[in-house]
């Protein structure tokens, strides 16, 4: 059963005459109530917008607190304390979501801010009937963290959630009301800011009211570049995603100028795409970081000549060598994405996260919301993989006020300045593969929205060595062929794609069937 709370609330905003940005703000706040795994006001995200032909990108990513420093997660022997950037108050960056939504509203809102927050407040105040999968996730999280001796206050707030029972969140409702009344300052100054600082002081965290006062969401130039007859409008740094997707798509194009384009999801396709993935992730580790702190060579990394050079040494039949590095930990993951197109043709692609499911596991006392554990997206130590197995170095080292590198890639693809596709996904580093492959599925292989969102996907991120993560659904012959080539297969689904495709009959929306989202289209067809 999909969760329909946010899709319905967003649709009601559109029905009230709101635009795609209005609807996105409502969806974001509803998710903060009904999807505590990833929806948030204690986290951050990115919003890609095409509005009246203008391309915008809103960075509301968390940033390191002022007291953070590059070695803050190392022990006396210089080893990474792997739990600290993932659980507890010290794992949190300064949240960006409320600042982001406020900034989007200031720029593009047509309905009152109070109206946009009302559905979330009602769901927190009056409660919502808990879907079975949420109750299940909560129970598993509590069991797992307690078995491992991980200390959080999560169970105090979510421990009595029960499937099919109403769950009310009065503290969260009060916080949302405060934000409804005071906008940006309802979170970054006054009561809520003090609650966060007090909570940090009591629990060994770093965020202060000064950090909150200093936080600003930032408008950035989206990455906008050509691929085939399309324009990709996607996430620039501090996301690695846009550069990575652009590289992946264009290196495949470059490869296909000298080789036959492999058939969709054939062994050759998975191999060539994996070879490209290795190159993409090698660049990610070396060059990508917060552009306000490091020089990211975006132009060089997305230069057509560079695509051609990098693709030129792909061997169509053999795996290229990689030098060994330890693999990352593997646990559950959570982020969430939504895609919206309004009747004027404006589009929003928004990915938002607390990082892992339920973030740091810490609920701000008195304020009722979970805080992120986004600090793990920094490189705690050069060469040591984070939770998602991503390796980084200097470019993504921790520094006060710096934004941690992300893989979130909310993307809009245009053809002749009209929206052709809106896509995005959760899934840590696998987001990059999900976005790349849904673009290829929909626009290169011309699949419809449902097929594009549900065709089996795969992911190769250089490390662990020669390992391809594969969805269920590939035929056994394909998988065997890859194993014979020397690949190790990691058979686990990833993502939860939400996409909208423009085709000859109009807009189609699709939510990946194995996930929890809901696709809705008004006055058109949903497939
Ligand atoms: O920003 C990032 O790349 C990660 N914090 C996203 C985490 C995520 O997608 C978890 N997954 N499903």
PDB file of C-alpha atoms in Angstrom, residues 206-468:
ATOM      1  CA  UNK A 206      27.719  20.880  18.485  1.00  0.00           C
ATOM      2  CA  UNK A 207      24.937  22.972  16.929  1.00  0.00           C
ATOM      3  CA  UNK A 208      24.465  26.390  18.575  1.00  0.00           C
ATOM      4  CA  UNK A 209      21.963  29.192  18.126  1.00  0.00           C
ATOM      5  CA  UNK A 210      24.750  31.091  16.314  1.00  0.00           C
ATOM      6  CA  UNK A 211      25.034  28.247  13.792  1.00  0.00           C
ATOM      7  CA  UNK A 212      21.290  28.337  13.267  1.00  0.00           C
ATOM      8  CA  UNK A 213      21.219  32.119  12.913  1.00  0.00           C
ATOM      9  CA  UNK A 214      23.979  31.903  10.302  1.00  0.00           C
ATOM     10  CA  UNK A 215      22.320  29.200   8.186  1.00  0.00           C
ATOM     11  CA  UNK A 216      21.019  30.240   4.775  1.00  0.00           C
ATOM     12  CA  UNK A 217      19.592  28.165   1.964  1.00  0.00           C
ATOM     13  CA  UNK A 218      21.427  29.091  -1.258  1.00  0.00           C
ATOM     14  CA  UNK A 219      20.300  29.616  -4.824  1.00  0.00           C
ATOM     15  CA  UNK A 220      22.866  28.094  -7.107  1.00  0.00           C
ATOM     16  CA  UNK A 221      23.236  27.850 -10.841  1.00  0.00           C
ATOM     17  CA  UNK A 222      21.917  24.391 -11.711  1.00  0.00           C
ATOM     18  CA  UNK A 223      24.105  22.227 -13.859  1.00  0.00           C
ATOM     19  CA  UNK A 224      22.534  22.675 -17.272  1.00  0.00           C
ATOM     20  CA  UNK A 225      24.057  20.786 -20.153  1.00  0.00           C
ATOM     21  CA  UNK A 226      23.219  18.961 -23.310  1.00  0.00           C
ATOM     22  CA  UNK A 227      22.800  15.296 -23.816  1.00  0.00           C
ATOM     23  CA  UNK A 228      21.449  14.119 -27.180  1.00  0.00           C
ATOM     24  CA  UNK A 229      18.593  16.492 -28.094  1.00  0.00           C
ATOM     25  CA  UNK A 230      17.888  17.241 -24.458  1.00  0.00           C
ATOM     26  CA  UNK A 231      18.995  19.654 -21.781  1.00  0.00           C
ATOM     27  CA  UNK A 232      19.723  18.142 -18.387  1.00  0.00           C
ATOM     28  CA  UNK A 233      18.897  20.511 -15.548  1.00  0.00           C
ATOM     29  CA  UNK A 234      20.396  18.907 -12.499  1.00  0.00           C
ATOM     30  CA  UNK A 235      22.222  19.212  -9.207  1.00  0.00           C
ATOM     31  CA  UNK A 236      25.560  21.104  -9.050  1.00  0.00           C
ATOM     32  CA  UNK A 237      28.020  20.785  -6.141  1.00  0.00           C
ATOM     33  CA  UNK A 238      27.723  20.299  -3.183  1.00  0.00           C
ATOM     34  CA  UNK A 239      25.934  17.437  -4.864  1.00  0.00           C
ATOM     35  CA  UNK A 240      28.123  15.083  -6.809  1.00  0.00           C
ATOM     36  CA  UNK A 241      25.024  13.826  -8.576  1.00  0.00           C
ATOM     37  CA  UNK A 242      24.624  16.174 -11.526  1.00  0.00           C
ATOM     38  CA  UNK A 243      28.263  15.941 -12.591  1.00  0.00           C
ATOM     39  CA  UNK A 244      28.119  12.167 -12.186  1.00  0.00           C
ATOM     40  CA  UNK A 245      24.896  11.708 -14.162  1.00  0.00           C
ATOM     41  CA  UNK A 246      26.155  14.015 -16.918  1.00  0.00           C
ATOM     42  CA  UNK A 247      29.399  12.056 -17.102  1.00  0.00           C
ATOM     43  CA  UNK A 248      27.655   8.708 -17.114  1.00  0.00           C
ATOM     44  CA  UNK A 249      25.234   9.626 -19.895  1.00  0.00           C
ATOM     45  CA  UNK A 250      27.788  11.417 -22.044  1.00  0.00           C
ATOM     46  CA  UNK A 251      30.560   8.849 -21.674  1.00  0.00           C
ATOM     47  CA  UNK A 252      28.064   6.259 -22.882  1.00  0.00           C
ATOM     48  CA  UNK A 253      27.331   8.505 -25.866  1.00  0.00           C
ATOM     49  CA  UNK A 254      31.048   8.904 -26.487  1.00  0.00           C
ATOM     50  CA  UNK A 255      31.555   5.144 -26.240  1.00  0.00           C
ATOM     51  CA  UNK A 256      28.723   4.571 -28.720  1.00  0.00           C
ATOM     52  CA  UNK A 257      30.452   6.717 -31.338  1.00  0.00           C
ATOM     53  CA  UNK A 258      33.174   4.078 -31.668  1.00  0.00           C
ATOM     54  CA  UNK A 259      31.311   0.922 -30.600  1.00  0.00           C
ATOM     55  CA  UNK A 260      27.855  -0.536 -31.043  1.00  0.00           C
ATOM     56  CA  UNK A 261      25.474   0.747 -28.395  1.00  0.00           C
ATOM     57  CA  UNK A 262      24.771  -2.309 -26.207  1.00  0.00           C
ATOM     58  CA  UNK A 263      21.152  -3.462 -25.881  1.00  0.00           C
ATOM     59  CA  UNK A 264      19.183  -2.346 -22.837  1.00  0.00           C
ATOM     60  CA  UNK A 265      20.133  -4.335 -19.695  1.00  0.00           C
ATOM     61  CA  UNK A 266      22.272  -6.795 -21.678  1.00  0.00           C
ATOM     62  CA  UNK A 267      25.518  -8.075 -20.106  1.00  0.00           C
ATOM     63  CA  UNK A 268      27.465  -5.717 -22.405  1.00  0.00           C
ATOM     64  CA  UNK A 269      25.372  -2.790 -21.253  1.00  0.00           C
ATOM     65  CA  UNK A 270      25.952  -3.568 -17.565  1.00  0.00           C
ATOM     66  CA  UNK A 271      29.666  -4.014 -18.209  1.00  0.00           C
ATOM     67  CA  UNK A 272      30.139  -0.788 -20.169  1.00  0.00           C
ATOM     68  CA  UNK A 273      28.019   1.179 -17.715  1.00  0.00           C
ATOM     69  CA  UNK A 274      30.048  -0.308 -14.844  1.00  0.00           C
ATOM     70  CA  UNK A 275      33.299   0.736 -16.491  1.00  0.00           C
ATOM     71  CA  UNK A 276      31.910   4.251 -16.806  1.00  0.00           C
ATOM     72  CA  UNK A 277      30.733   4.107 -13.170  1.00  0.00           C
ATOM     73  CA  UNK A 278      34.286   3.417 -12.042  1.00  0.00           C
ATOM     74  CA  UNK A 279      35.521   6.521 -13.828  1.00  0.00           C
ATOM     75  CA  UNK A 280      32.632   8.598 -12.474  1.00  0.00           C
ATOM     76  CA  UNK A 281      33.228   7.528  -8.880  1.00  0.00           C
ATOM     77  CA  UNK A 282      36.983   7.991  -9.131  1.00  0.00           C
ATOM     78  CA  UNK A 283      36.347  11.625 -10.111  1.00  0.00           C
ATOM     79  CA  UNK A 284      33.732  12.015  -7.390  1.00  0.00           C
ATOM     80  CA  UNK A 285      36.189  10.922  -4.708  1.00  0.00           C
ATOM     81  CA  UNK A 286      38.924  13.246  -5.900  1.00  0.00           C
ATOM     82  CA  UNK A 287      37.282  16.468  -7.035  1.00  0.00           C
ATOM     83  CA  UNK A 288      33.811  16.917  -5.577  1.00  0.00           C
ATOM     84  CA  UNK A 289      32.989  18.966  -2.489  1.00  0.00           C
ATOM     85  CA  UNK A 290      31.321  22.172  -1.332  1.00  0.00           C
ATOM     86  CA  UNK A 291      32.093  24.778  -4.034  1.00  0.00           C
ATOM     87  CA  UNK A 292      32.141  27.546  -1.399  1.00  0.00           C
ATOM     88  CA  UNK A 293      35.192  25.840   0.136  1.00  0.00           C
ATOM     89  CA  UNK A 294      36.977  24.046  -2.676  1.00  0.00           C
ATOM     90  CA  UNK A 295      37.443  24.655  -6.368  1.00  0.00           C
ATOM     91  CA  UNK A 296      35.398  21.991  -8.117  1.00  0.00           C
ATOM     92  CA  UNK A 297      36.456  21.699 -11.774  1.00  0.00           C
ATOM     93  CA  UNK A 298      32.890  21.251 -13.030  1.00  0.00           C
ATOM     94  CA  UNK A 299      33.566  22.603 -16.518  1.00  0.00           C
ATOM     95  CA  UNK A 300      36.542  20.295 -17.023  1.00  0.00           C
ATOM     96  CA  UNK A 301      34.653  17.289 -15.670  1.00  0.00           C
ATOM     97  CA  UNK A 302      31.741  17.894 -18.029  1.00  0.00           C
ATOM     98  CA  UNK A 303      33.716  18.853 -21.116  1.00  0.00           C
ATOM     99  CA  UNK A 304      32.805  16.823 -24.236  1.00  0.00           C
ATOM    100  CA  UNK A 305      36.502  16.257 -24.963  1.00  0.00           C
ATOM    101  CA  UNK A 306      36.942  14.863 -21.459  1.00  0.00           C
ATOM    102  CA  UNK A 307      33.970  12.500 -21.914  1.00  0.00           C
ATOM    103  CA  UNK A 308      35.544  11.214 -25.116  1.00  0.00           C
ATOM    104  CA  UNK A 309      38.987  10.785 -23.536  1.00  0.00           C
ATOM    105  CA  UNK A 310      37.622   8.945 -20.479  1.00  0.00           C
ATOM    106  CA  UNK A 311      35.458   6.661 -22.630  1.00  0.00           C
ATOM    107  CA  UNK A 312      38.225   5.890 -25.103  1.00  0.00           C
ATOM    108  CA  UNK A 313      39.982   3.270 -22.973  1.00  0.00           C
ATOM    109  CA  UNK A 314      36.883   1.254 -22.053  1.00  0.00           C
ATOM    110  CA  UNK A 315      37.457  -2.349 -23.002  1.00  0.00           C
ATOM    111  CA  UNK A 316      34.099  -3.729 -24.183  1.00  0.00           C
ATOM    112  CA  UNK A 317      34.902  -7.257 -23.028  1.00  0.00           C
ATOM    113  CA  UNK A 318      37.156  -7.020 -19.954  1.00  0.00           C
ATOM    114  CA  UNK A 319      37.147  -5.408 -16.525  1.00  0.00           C
ATOM    115  CA  UNK A 320      39.772  -2.714 -15.988  1.00  0.00           C
ATOM    116  CA  UNK A 321      41.960  -2.991 -12.844  1.00  0.00           C
ATOM    117  CA  UNK A 322      41.108  -1.171  -9.582  1.00  0.00           C
ATOM    118  CA  UNK A 323      43.388  -0.876  -6.569  1.00  0.00           C
ATOM    119  CA  UNK A 324      42.033  -2.329  -3.311  1.00  0.00           C
ATOM    120  CA  UNK A 325      40.236  -0.302  -0.629  1.00  0.00           C
ATOM    121  CA  UNK A 326      38.084  -1.536   2.233  1.00  0.00           C
ATOM    122  CA  UNK A 327      34.352  -1.705   1.502  1.00  0.00           C
ATOM    123  CA  UNK A 328      31.782   0.348   3.476  1.00  0.00           C
ATOM    124  CA  UNK A 329      29.247  -0.904   5.998  1.00  0.00           C
ATOM    125  CA  UNK A 330      25.856  -1.914   4.714  1.00  0.00           C
ATOM    126  CA  UNK A 331      22.623  -1.112   6.564  1.00  0.00           C
ATOM    127  CA  UNK A 332      19.160   0.246   5.843  1.00  0.00           C
ATOM    128  CA  UNK A 333      18.941   3.594   4.127  1.00  0.00           C
ATOM    129  CA  UNK A 334      16.447   6.368   3.698  1.00  0.00           C
ATOM    130  CA  UNK A 335      15.860   9.521   1.769  1.00  0.00           C
ATOM    131  CA  UNK A 336      12.838  10.603  -0.213  1.00  0.00           C
ATOM    132  CA  UNK A 337      12.157  12.181  -3.559  1.00  0.00           C
ATOM    133  CA  UNK A 338       9.153  13.804  -5.181  1.00  0.00           C
ATOM    134  CA  UNK A 339       8.558  15.130  -8.708  1.00  0.00           C
ATOM    135  CA  UNK A 340       5.832  17.650  -9.557  1.00  0.00           C
ATOM    136  CA  UNK A 341       4.671  19.285 -12.803  1.00  0.00           C
ATOM    137  CA  UNK A 342       1.863  21.853 -12.683  1.00  0.00           C
ATOM    138  CA  UNK A 343      -0.645  22.794 -15.374  1.00  0.00           C
ATOM    139  CA  UNK A 344       1.579  25.665 -16.542  1.00  0.00           C
ATOM    140  CA  UNK A 345       4.412  23.242 -17.299  1.00  0.00           C
ATOM    141  CA  UNK A 346       6.497  24.301 -14.301  1.00  0.00           C
ATOM    142  CA  UNK A 347       8.424  21.474 -12.704  1.00  0.00           C
ATOM    143  CA  UNK A 348       9.969  20.709  -9.329  1.00  0.00           C
ATOM    144  CA  UNK A 349      12.280  17.816  -8.629  1.00  0.00           C
ATOM    145  CA  UNK A 350      13.080  17.568  -4.936  1.00  0.00           C
ATOM    146  CA  UNK A 351      15.174  15.121  -2.931  1.00  0.00           C
ATOM    147  CA  UNK A 352      15.343  15.449   0.828  1.00  0.00           C
ATOM    148  CA  UNK A 353      16.937  13.422   3.587  1.00  0.00           C
ATOM    149  CA  UNK A 354      17.987  12.863   7.169  1.00  0.00           C
ATOM    150  CA  UNK A 355      20.652  10.540   5.689  1.00  0.00           C
ATOM    151  CA  UNK A 356      20.016   7.069   7.190  1.00  0.00           C
ATOM    152  CA  UNK A 357      16.518   5.961   8.203  1.00  0.00           C
ATOM    153  CA  UNK A 358      15.382   8.172  11.097  1.00  0.00           C
ATOM    154  CA  UNK A 359      18.631  10.171  10.823  1.00  0.00           C
ATOM    155  CA  UNK A 360      20.685  10.354  13.995  1.00  0.00           C
ATOM    156  CA  UNK A 361      17.858   8.674  15.936  1.00  0.00           C
ATOM    157  CA  UNK A 362      17.693  11.785  18.112  1.00  0.00           C
ATOM    158  CA  UNK A 363      14.451  13.739  18.560  1.00  0.00           C
ATOM    159  CA  UNK A 364      14.869  17.340  19.751  1.00  0.00           C
ATOM    160  CA  UNK A 365      13.339  17.372  23.238  1.00  0.00           C
ATOM    161  CA  UNK A 366      10.155  19.406  23.356  1.00  0.00           C
ATOM    162  CA  UNK A 367      10.222  20.084  19.612  1.00  0.00           C
ATOM    163  CA  UNK A 368       9.275  16.605  18.375  1.00  0.00           C
ATOM    164  CA  UNK A 369      11.440  16.268  15.274  1.00  0.00           C
ATOM    165  CA  UNK A 370      14.305  13.978  14.339  1.00  0.00           C
ATOM    166  CA  UNK A 371      17.737  15.367  13.538  1.00  0.00           C
ATOM    167  CA  UNK A 372      19.857  14.262  10.623  1.00  0.00           C
ATOM    168  CA  UNK A 373      23.093  12.256  10.644  1.00  0.00           C
ATOM    169  CA  UNK A 374      24.390  13.969   7.552  1.00  0.00           C
ATOM    170  CA  UNK A 375      27.903  14.499   8.976  1.00  0.00           C
ATOM    171  CA  UNK A 376      28.662  10.974   7.710  1.00  0.00           C
ATOM    172  CA  UNK A 377      28.552  12.315   4.160  1.00  0.00           C
ATOM    173  CA  UNK A 378      31.794  14.168   4.834  1.00  0.00           C
ATOM    174  CA  UNK A 379      35.008  12.273   4.400  1.00  0.00           C
ATOM    175  CA  UNK A 380      35.943  11.654   8.060  1.00  0.00           C
ATOM    176  CA  UNK A 381      39.382  10.547   6.891  1.00  0.00           C
ATOM    177  CA  UNK A 382      40.837  10.480   3.380  1.00  0.00           C
ATOM    178  CA  UNK A 383      40.417   7.077   1.741  1.00  0.00           C
ATOM    179  CA  UNK A 384      38.101   5.654   4.426  1.00  0.00           C
ATOM    180  CA  UNK A 385      34.651   4.887   3.003  1.00  0.00           C
ATOM    181  CA  UNK A 386      31.532   6.310   4.606  1.00  0.00           C
ATOM    182  CA  UNK A 387      28.306   4.379   5.191  1.00  0.00           C
ATOM    183  CA  UNK A 388      27.539   4.313   1.467  1.00  0.00           C
ATOM    184  CA  UNK A 389      31.020   3.058   0.666  1.00  0.00           C
ATOM    185  CA  UNK A 390      31.865   6.445  -0.834  1.00  0.00           C
ATOM    186  CA  UNK A 391      35.463   7.478  -0.537  1.00  0.00           C
ATOM    187  CA  UNK A 392      36.594  11.075  -0.419  1.00  0.00           C
ATOM    188  CA  UNK A 393      39.580  13.190   0.340  1.00  0.00           C
ATOM    189  CA  UNK A 394      40.554  16.785   0.863  1.00  0.00           C
ATOM    190  CA  UNK A 395      37.713  18.219  -1.238  1.00  0.00           C
ATOM    191  CA  UNK A 396      35.151  16.716   1.142  1.00  0.00           C
ATOM    192  CA  UNK A 397      37.017  17.092   4.452  1.00  0.00           C
ATOM    193  CA  UNK A 398      35.052  18.532   7.389  1.00  0.00           C
ATOM    194  CA  UNK A 399      35.284  22.299   7.995  1.00  0.00           C
ATOM    195  CA  UNK A 400      33.033  24.683   9.952  1.00  0.00           C
ATOM    196  CA  UNK A 401      30.149  25.948   7.840  1.00  0.00           C
ATOM    197  CA  UNK A 402      30.972  23.587   4.979  1.00  0.00           C
ATOM    198  CA  UNK A 403      28.299  21.451   3.263  1.00  0.00           C
ATOM    199  CA  UNK A 404      28.945  17.730   3.026  1.00  0.00           C
ATOM    200  CA  UNK A 405      29.077  16.143  -0.416  1.00  0.00           C
ATOM    201  CA  UNK A 406      25.811  14.572  -1.519  1.00  0.00           C
ATOM    202  CA  UNK A 407      24.616  12.158  -4.174  1.00  0.00           C
ATOM    203  CA  UNK A 408      21.094  13.556  -4.276  1.00  0.00           C
ATOM    204  CA  UNK A 409      20.287  14.354  -7.900  1.00  0.00           C
ATOM    205  CA  UNK A 410      16.863  15.915  -8.411  1.00  0.00           C
ATOM    206  CA  UNK A 411      16.763  16.287 -12.196  1.00  0.00           C
ATOM    207  CA  UNK A 412      14.571  17.835 -14.860  1.00  0.00           C
ATOM    208  CA  UNK A 413      15.192  17.017 -18.513  1.00  0.00           C
ATOM    209  CA  UNK A 414      13.996  19.494 -21.141  1.00  0.00           C
ATOM    210  CA  UNK A 415      13.380  19.081 -24.862  1.00  0.00           C
ATOM    211  CA  UNK A 416      12.893  22.327 -26.782  1.00  0.00           C
ATOM    212  CA  UNK A 417      12.502  24.098 -23.434  1.00  0.00           C
ATOM    213  CA  UNK A 418       9.548  21.903 -22.447  1.00  0.00           C
ATOM    214  CA  UNK A 419       9.682  19.398 -19.605  1.00  0.00           C
ATOM    215  CA  UNK A 420      10.370  15.920 -20.999  1.00  0.00           C
ATOM    216  CA  UNK A 421      11.158  14.102 -17.746  1.00  0.00           C
ATOM    217  CA  UNK A 422      11.327  14.816 -14.030  1.00  0.00           C
ATOM    218  CA  UNK A 423      13.194  12.190 -12.065  1.00  0.00           C
ATOM    219  CA  UNK A 424      14.925  11.487  -8.794  1.00  0.00           C
ATOM    220  CA  UNK A 425      15.409   8.865  -6.146  1.00  0.00           C
ATOM    221  CA  UNK A 426      16.694   8.087  -2.669  1.00  0.00           C
ATOM    222  CA  UNK A 427      19.482   5.563  -2.162  1.00  0.00           C
ATOM    223  CA  UNK A 428      22.775   7.238  -1.208  1.00  0.00           C
ATOM    224  CA  UNK A 429      25.330   6.785  -3.969  1.00  0.00           C
ATOM    225  CA  UNK A 430      22.914   4.524  -5.891  1.00  0.00           C
ATOM    226  CA  UNK A 431      20.812   7.653  -6.512  1.00  0.00           C
ATOM    227  CA  UNK A 432      23.254   8.491  -9.294  1.00  0.00           C
ATOM    228  CA  UNK A 433      22.611   5.154 -11.032  1.00  0.00           C
ATOM    229  CA  UNK A 434      18.857   5.402 -10.536  1.00  0.00           C
ATOM    230  CA  UNK A 435      18.734   8.850 -12.088  1.00  0.00           C
ATOM    231  CA  UNK A 436      21.096   7.974 -14.955  1.00  0.00           C
ATOM    232  CA  UNK A 437      19.247   4.784 -15.807  1.00  0.00           C
ATOM    233  CA  UNK A 438      15.749   6.236 -15.574  1.00  0.00           C
ATOM    234  CA  UNK A 439      16.851   8.958 -18.011  1.00  0.00           C
ATOM    235  CA  UNK A 440      18.250   6.322 -20.353  1.00  0.00           C
ATOM    236  CA  UNK A 441      15.189   4.098 -19.945  1.00  0.00           C
ATOM    237  CA  UNK A 442      12.738   6.902 -20.655  1.00  0.00           C
ATOM    238  CA  UNK A 443      14.563   8.918 -23.277  1.00  0.00           C
ATOM    239  CA  UNK A 444      17.187   6.741 -24.960  1.00  0.00           C
ATOM    240  CA  UNK A 445      15.281   3.442 -24.846  1.00  0.00           C
ATOM    241  CA  UNK A 446      11.917   5.238 -25.049  1.00  0.00           C
ATOM    242  CA  UNK A 447      10.208   3.264 -22.293  1.00  0.00           C
ATOM    243  CA  UNK A 448       7.008   4.602 -20.807  1.00  0.00           C
ATOM    244  CA  UNK A 449       6.939   6.067 -17.286  1.00  0.00           C
ATOM    245  CA  UNK A 450       6.064   2.802 -15.533  1.00  0.00           C
ATOM    246  CA  UNK A 451       8.730   0.783 -17.315  1.00  0.00           C
ATOM    247  CA  UNK A 452      11.317   3.515 -16.841  1.00  0.00           C
ATOM    248  CA  UNK A 453      10.727   3.536 -13.098  1.00  0.00           C
ATOM    249  CA  UNK A 454      10.553  -0.229 -12.694  1.00  0.00           C
ATOM    250  CA  UNK A 455      13.047  -1.768 -15.120  1.00  0.00           C
ATOM    251  CA  UNK A 456      15.726  -3.527 -13.056  1.00  0.00           C
ATOM    252  CA  UNK A 457      18.660  -1.234 -12.298  1.00  0.00           C
ATOM    253  CA  UNK A 458      22.297  -1.782 -11.378  1.00  0.00           C
ATOM    254  CA  UNK A 459      25.079   0.187  -9.743  1.00  0.00           C
ATOM    255  CA  UNK A 460      28.873   0.173  -9.829  1.00  0.00           C
ATOM    256  CA  UNK A 461      30.795   2.688  -7.725  1.00  0.00           C
ATOM    257  CA  UNK A 462      34.385   1.531  -8.172  1.00  0.00           C
ATOM    258  CA  UNK A 463      34.515  -0.047  -4.710  1.00  0.00           C
ATOM    259  CA  UNK A 464      34.033  -2.758  -3.531  1.00  0.00           C
ATOM    260  CA  UNK A 465      36.231  -4.019  -6.366  1.00  0.00           C
ATOM    261  CA  UNK A 466      34.443  -5.347  -9.467  1.00  0.00           C
ATOM    262  CA  UNK A 467      31.098  -5.474  -7.678  1.00  0.00           C
ATOM    263  CA  UNK A 468      27.807  -4.656  -9.366  1.00  0.00           C
TER     264      UNK A 468
END
